[in-house]
Amino acid sequence: MATLQRTMSQVMDKEEGEDMSAGENCPMPTQDITLNLKNRAKAITTAAYGPENPKLPNEAFWRKKADQWDVSIDDSKQSLCGNCAAFNVSDKIKECIANGIGMEADPWGTIKLADLGYCEIFDFKCAGTRTCDAWVVGGPNTGEQEGEEEEGEYEEDES
């Protein structure tokens, strides 16, 4: 995916022995709020990422999704980022998100409260209680799927 390619490029550009701590080997949108917001805005405009506040009824939003997917409103409400195959909630990506939030706030509390993960389609920090037109069955990506390497794409080289 795009994130993996960018992340690998970032890692490959590092000089041997160069510090890879503090999120430097993480997807850039997890570390740069401006880039994250730009990518989220693209998901909103191109894939109807939403609803804006998932705690509200948002009937018009869910009706539109139901009509688009030709399912009931209740069924449309079951296709969330939190169960999308592109929603990365691996420990490694959560570390990246926490590093990007920094210590000005409670990063782990924020991740938990907002149900944050990383959208690997649109490359931004994503709330699990939202959805978009690009939703893919089979998630979330916990980093433990069959065939996925244990040494992950966001981990620094320990050699």
PDB file of C-alpha atoms in Angstrom:
ATOM      1  CA  MET A   1       0.000   0.000   0.000  1.00  0.00           C
ATOM      2  CA  ALA A   2       0.987   3.628  -0.356  1.00  0.00           C
ATOM      3  CA  THR A   3       1.881   3.924   3.315  1.00  0.00           C
ATOM      4  CA  LEU A   4       4.270   0.998   3.223  1.00  0.00           C
ATOM      5  CA  GLN A   5       6.021   2.345   0.116  1.00  0.00           C
ATOM      6  CA  ARG A   6       6.451   5.805   1.674  1.00  0.00           C
ATOM      7  CA  THR A   7       7.590   4.363   4.977  1.00  0.00           C
ATOM      8  CA  MET A   8      10.133   2.096   3.293  1.00  0.00           C
ATOM      9  CA  SER A   9      11.457   5.086   1.326  1.00  0.00           C
ATOM     10  CA  GLN A  10      11.860   7.010   4.578  1.00  0.00           C
ATOM     11  CA  VAL A  11      13.727   4.130   6.180  1.00  0.00           C
ATOM     12  CA  MET A  12      15.939   3.560   3.136  1.00  0.00           C
ATOM     13  CA  ASP A  13      16.932   7.260   3.074  1.00  0.00           C
ATOM     14  CA  LYS A  14      18.397   7.034   6.593  1.00  0.00           C
ATOM     15  CA  GLU A  15      22.134   6.833   6.998  1.00  0.00           C
ATOM     16  CA  GLU A  16      23.472   3.813   8.850  1.00  0.00           C
ATOM     17  CA  GLY A  17      23.362   4.491  12.574  1.00  0.00           C
ATOM     18  CA  GLU A  18      21.007   7.450  12.184  1.00  0.00           C
ATOM     19  CA  ASP A  19      18.409   7.669  14.958  1.00  0.00           C
ATOM     20  CA  MET A  20      15.093   6.089  13.965  1.00  0.00           C
ATOM     21  CA  SER A  21      13.327   6.830  17.247  1.00  0.00           C
ATOM     22  CA  ALA A  22      10.495   9.221  18.083  1.00  0.00           C
ATOM     23  CA  GLY A  23       8.346   8.257  15.129  1.00  0.00           C
ATOM     24  CA  GLU A  24      10.861   8.865  12.348  1.00  0.00           C
ATOM     25  CA  ASN A  25      10.082   5.459  10.844  1.00  0.00           C
ATOM     26  CA  CYS A  26       6.327   6.013  10.979  1.00  0.00           C
ATOM     27  CA  PRO A  27       3.981   7.105   8.193  1.00  0.00           C
ATOM     28  CA  MET A  28       4.386  10.877   7.869  1.00  0.00           C
ATOM     29  CA  PRO A  29       0.693  11.697   8.485  1.00  0.00           C
ATOM     30  CA  THR A  30       0.986  10.176  11.984  1.00  0.00           C
ATOM     31  CA  GLN A  31       3.713  12.720  12.761  1.00  0.00           C
ATOM     32  CA  ASP A  32       2.572  15.772  10.770  1.00  0.00           C
ATOM     33  CA  ILE A  33      -0.895  17.077  11.683  1.00  0.00           C
ATOM     34  CA  THR A  34      -1.090  19.302   8.582  1.00  0.00           C
ATOM     35  CA  LEU A  35      -0.442  16.375   6.249  1.00  0.00           C
ATOM     36  CA  ASN A  36      -2.876  14.231   8.242  1.00  0.00           C
ATOM     37  CA  LEU A  37      -5.615  16.864   7.908  1.00  0.00           C
ATOM     38  CA  LYS A  38      -4.928  17.232   4.172  1.00  0.00           C
ATOM     39  CA  ASN A  39      -5.273  13.484   3.667  1.00  0.00           C
ATOM     40  CA  ARG A  40      -8.396  13.333   5.836  1.00  0.00           C
ATOM     41  CA  ALA A  41      -9.939  16.158   3.796  1.00  0.00           C
ATOM     42  CA  LYS A  42      -9.292  14.113   0.650  1.00  0.00           C
ATOM     43  CA  ALA A  43     -11.101  11.139   2.226  1.00  0.00           C
ATOM     44  CA  ILE A  44     -14.030  13.417   3.095  1.00  0.00           C
ATOM     45  CA  THR A  45     -14.325  14.894  -0.401  1.00  0.00           C
ATOM     46  CA  THR A  46     -13.544  11.814  -2.503  1.00  0.00           C
ATOM     47  CA  ALA A  47     -14.974   8.991  -0.377  1.00  0.00           C
ATOM     48  CA  ALA A  48     -17.536  10.661   1.915  1.00  0.00           C
ATOM     49  CA  TYR A  49     -15.569   9.916   5.103  1.00  0.00           C
ATOM     50  CA  GLY A  50     -17.862  10.517   8.026  1.00  0.00           C
ATOM     51  CA  PRO A  51     -20.145  11.128   9.728  1.00  0.00           C
ATOM     52  CA  GLU A  52     -18.642  14.243  11.291  1.00  0.00           C
ATOM     53  CA  ASN A  53     -19.799  13.292  14.793  1.00  0.00           C
ATOM     54  CA  PRO A  54     -20.502   9.562  15.043  1.00  0.00           C
ATOM     55  CA  LYS A  55     -22.274  10.040  18.403  1.00  0.00           C
ATOM     56  CA  LEU A  56     -25.165  11.847  16.691  1.00  0.00           C
ATOM     57  CA  PRO A  57     -27.932   9.997  14.757  1.00  0.00           C
ATOM     58  CA  ASN A  58     -26.696  11.266  11.350  1.00  0.00           C
ATOM     59  CA  GLU A  59     -29.735   9.778   9.595  1.00  0.00           C
ATOM     60  CA  ALA A  60     -29.116  11.586   6.274  1.00  0.00           C
ATOM     61  CA  PHE A  61     -25.509  10.366   6.168  1.00  0.00           C
ATOM     62  CA  TRP A  62     -26.451   6.747   6.873  1.00  0.00           C
ATOM     63  CA  ARG A  63     -29.415   6.837   4.483  1.00  0.00           C
ATOM     64  CA  LYS A  64     -27.113   7.985   1.686  1.00  0.00           C
ATOM     65  CA  LYS A  65     -24.634   5.164   2.497  1.00  0.00           C
ATOM     66  CA  ALA A  66     -27.476   2.627   2.608  1.00  0.00           C
ATOM     67  CA  ASP A  67     -28.790   3.785  -0.778  1.00  0.00           C
ATOM     68  CA  GLN A  68     -25.308   3.738  -2.299  1.00  0.00           C
ATOM     69  CA  TRP A  69     -24.544   0.228  -1.007  1.00  0.00           C
ATOM     70  CA  ASP A  70     -28.115  -1.004  -1.602  1.00  0.00           C
ATOM     71  CA  VAL A  71     -28.519  -2.166   2.008  1.00  0.00           C
ATOM     72  CA  SER A  72     -30.641  -1.131   4.977  1.00  0.00           C
ATOM     73  CA  ILE A  73     -29.587   1.799   7.151  1.00  0.00           C
ATOM     74  CA  ASP A  74     -28.906  -0.627  10.004  1.00  0.00           C
ATOM     75  CA  ASP A  75     -26.674  -2.695   7.721  1.00  0.00           C
ATOM     76  CA  SER A  76     -24.823   0.390   6.481  1.00  0.00           C
ATOM     77  CA  LYS A  77     -24.040   1.292  10.101  1.00  0.00           C
ATOM     78  CA  GLN A  78     -22.188  -2.031  10.426  1.00  0.00           C
ATOM     79  CA  SER A  79     -19.553  -1.126   7.802  1.00  0.00           C
ATOM     80  CA  LEU A  80     -17.257   1.046   9.893  1.00  0.00           C
ATOM     81  CA  CYS A  81     -13.608   1.990   9.690  1.00  0.00           C
ATOM     82  CA  GLY A  82     -13.132  -0.126  12.807  1.00  0.00           C
ATOM     83  CA  ASN A  83     -13.918  -3.284  10.822  1.00  0.00           C
ATOM     84  CA  CYS A  84     -12.378  -2.226   7.503  1.00  0.00           C
ATOM     85  CA  ALA A  85      -9.408  -4.209   6.189  1.00  0.00           C
ATOM     86  CA  ALA A  86      -7.527  -0.939   5.552  1.00  0.00           C
ATOM     87  CA  PHE A  87      -7.888   0.191   9.196  1.00  0.00           C
ATOM     88  CA  ASN A  88      -4.499  -0.470  10.801  1.00  0.00           C
ATOM     89  CA  VAL A  89      -4.638  -0.819  14.584  1.00  0.00           C
ATOM     90  CA  SER A  90      -1.378  -2.732  15.035  1.00  0.00           C
ATOM     91  CA  ASP A  91       0.720  -1.964  18.097  1.00  0.00           C
ATOM     92  CA  LYS A  92       3.360  -0.435  15.816  1.00  0.00           C
ATOM     93  CA  ILE A  93       0.973   2.025  14.199  1.00  0.00           C
ATOM     94  CA  LYS A  94      -0.524   2.964  17.568  1.00  0.00           C
ATOM     95  CA  GLU A  95       3.015   3.759  18.778  1.00  0.00           C
ATOM     96  CA  CYS A  96       3.407   5.988  15.726  1.00  0.00           C
ATOM     97  CA  ILE A  97       0.120   7.756  16.446  1.00  0.00           C
ATOM     98  CA  ALA A  98       1.059   8.219  20.120  1.00  0.00           C
ATOM     99  CA  ASN A  99       4.471   9.649  19.156  1.00  0.00           C
ATOM    100  CA  GLY A 100       2.771  12.046  16.749  1.00  0.00           C
ATOM    101  CA  ILE A 101       0.299  13.243  19.367  1.00  0.00           C
ATOM    102  CA  GLY A 102       3.169  13.863  21.757  1.00  0.00           C
ATOM    103  CA  MET A 103       3.114  14.456  25.453  1.00  0.00           C
ATOM    104  CA  GLU A 104       1.148  17.733  25.287  1.00  0.00           C
ATOM    105  CA  ALA A 105      -1.930  15.531  25.578  1.00  0.00           C
ATOM    106  CA  ASP A 106      -2.556  12.020  26.839  1.00  0.00           C
ATOM    107  CA  PRO A 107      -1.727  10.167  23.611  1.00  0.00           C
ATOM    108  CA  TRP A 108      -2.934   6.734  24.711  1.00  0.00           C
ATOM    109  CA  GLY A 109      -6.108   8.177  26.212  1.00  0.00           C
ATOM    110  CA  THR A 110      -6.768  10.039  22.961  1.00  0.00           C
ATOM    111  CA  ILE A 111      -6.195   6.911  20.878  1.00  0.00           C
ATOM    112  CA  LYS A 112      -8.586   4.935  23.058  1.00  0.00           C
ATOM    113  CA  LEU A 113     -11.250   7.646  23.351  1.00  0.00           C
ATOM    114  CA  ALA A 114     -11.290   8.397  19.615  1.00  0.00           C
ATOM    115  CA  ASP A 115     -10.830   4.714  18.648  1.00  0.00           C
ATOM    116  CA  LEU A 116      -7.932   5.801  16.435  1.00  0.00           C
ATOM    117  CA  GLY A 117      -6.187   3.688  13.858  1.00  0.00           C
ATOM    118  CA  TYR A 118      -4.564   4.438  10.529  1.00  0.00           C
ATOM    119  CA  CYS A 119      -6.359   4.375   7.179  1.00  0.00           C
ATOM    120  CA  GLU A 120      -3.993   2.732   4.723  1.00  0.00           C
ATOM    121  CA  ILE A 121      -6.084   3.771   1.712  1.00  0.00           C
ATOM    122  CA  PHE A 122      -6.112   7.522   2.372  1.00  0.00           C
ATOM    123  CA  ASP A 123      -3.082   7.721   4.725  1.00  0.00           C
ATOM    124  CA  PHE A 124      -4.454   9.468   7.788  1.00  0.00           C
ATOM    125  CA  LYS A 125      -5.337   8.842  11.429  1.00  0.00           C
ATOM    126  CA  CYS A 126      -8.861   7.510  11.309  1.00  0.00           C
ATOM    127  CA  ALA A 127     -11.664   7.059  13.850  1.00  0.00           C
ATOM    128  CA  GLY A 128     -12.991   3.515  14.027  1.00  0.00           C
ATOM    129  CA  THR A 129     -16.594   4.708  14.432  1.00  0.00           C
ATOM    130  CA  ARG A 130     -16.671   6.380  11.014  1.00  0.00           C
ATOM    131  CA  THR A 131     -16.815   4.936   7.496  1.00  0.00           C
ATOM    132  CA  CYS A 132     -16.209   5.876   3.863  1.00  0.00           C
ATOM    133  CA  ASP A 133     -17.074   4.720   0.357  1.00  0.00           C
ATOM    134  CA  ALA A 134     -13.785   2.779   0.156  1.00  0.00           C
ATOM    135  CA  TRP A 135     -14.715   0.450   3.058  1.00  0.00           C
ATOM    136  CA  VAL A 136     -13.299  -3.069   2.582  1.00  0.00           C
ATOM    137  CA  VAL A 137     -14.556  -6.159   4.404  1.00  0.00           C
ATOM    138  CA  GLY A 138     -12.188  -8.118   6.613  1.00  0.00           C
ATOM    139  CA  GLY A 139     -10.681  -5.782   9.150  1.00  0.00           C
ATOM    140  CA  PRO A 140      -9.263  -4.334  11.148  1.00  0.00           C
ATOM    141  CA  ASN A 141      -5.586  -4.914  10.422  1.00  0.00           C
ATOM    142  CA  THR A 142      -4.159  -5.831  13.824  1.00  0.00           C
ATOM    143  CA  GLY A 143      -0.743  -6.782  12.507  1.00  0.00           C
ATOM    144  CA  GLU A 144      -1.459 -10.440  13.244  1.00  0.00           C
ATOM    145  CA  GLN A 145      -3.055 -11.534   9.958  1.00  0.00           C
ATOM    146  CA  GLU A 146      -1.916 -14.736   8.314  1.00  0.00           C
ATOM    147  CA  GLY A 147       1.095 -14.200   6.088  1.00  0.00           C
ATOM    148  CA  GLU A 148       2.038 -10.872   7.630  1.00  0.00           C
ATOM    149  CA  GLU A 149       5.621 -10.687   8.785  1.00  0.00           C
ATOM    150  CA  GLU A 150       6.225 -10.407  12.509  1.00  0.00           C
ATOM    151  CA  GLU A 151       8.992  -7.866  11.953  1.00  0.00           C
ATOM    152  CA  GLY A 152       6.756  -5.047  10.792  1.00  0.00           C
ATOM    153  CA  GLU A 153       6.837  -2.344   8.238  1.00  0.00           C
ATOM    154  CA  TYR A 154       7.096   0.423  10.856  1.00  0.00           C
ATOM    155  CA  GLU A 155       9.823  -1.111  12.990  1.00  0.00           C
ATOM    156  CA  GLU A 156      13.382   0.103  12.873  1.00  0.00           C
ATOM    157  CA  ASP A 157      16.194  -2.181  11.794  1.00  0.00           C
ATOM    158  CA  GLU A 158      17.806  -3.643  14.884  1.00  0.00           C
ATOM    159  CA  SER A 159      21.007  -4.850  13.195  1.00  0.00           C
TER     160      SER A 159
END
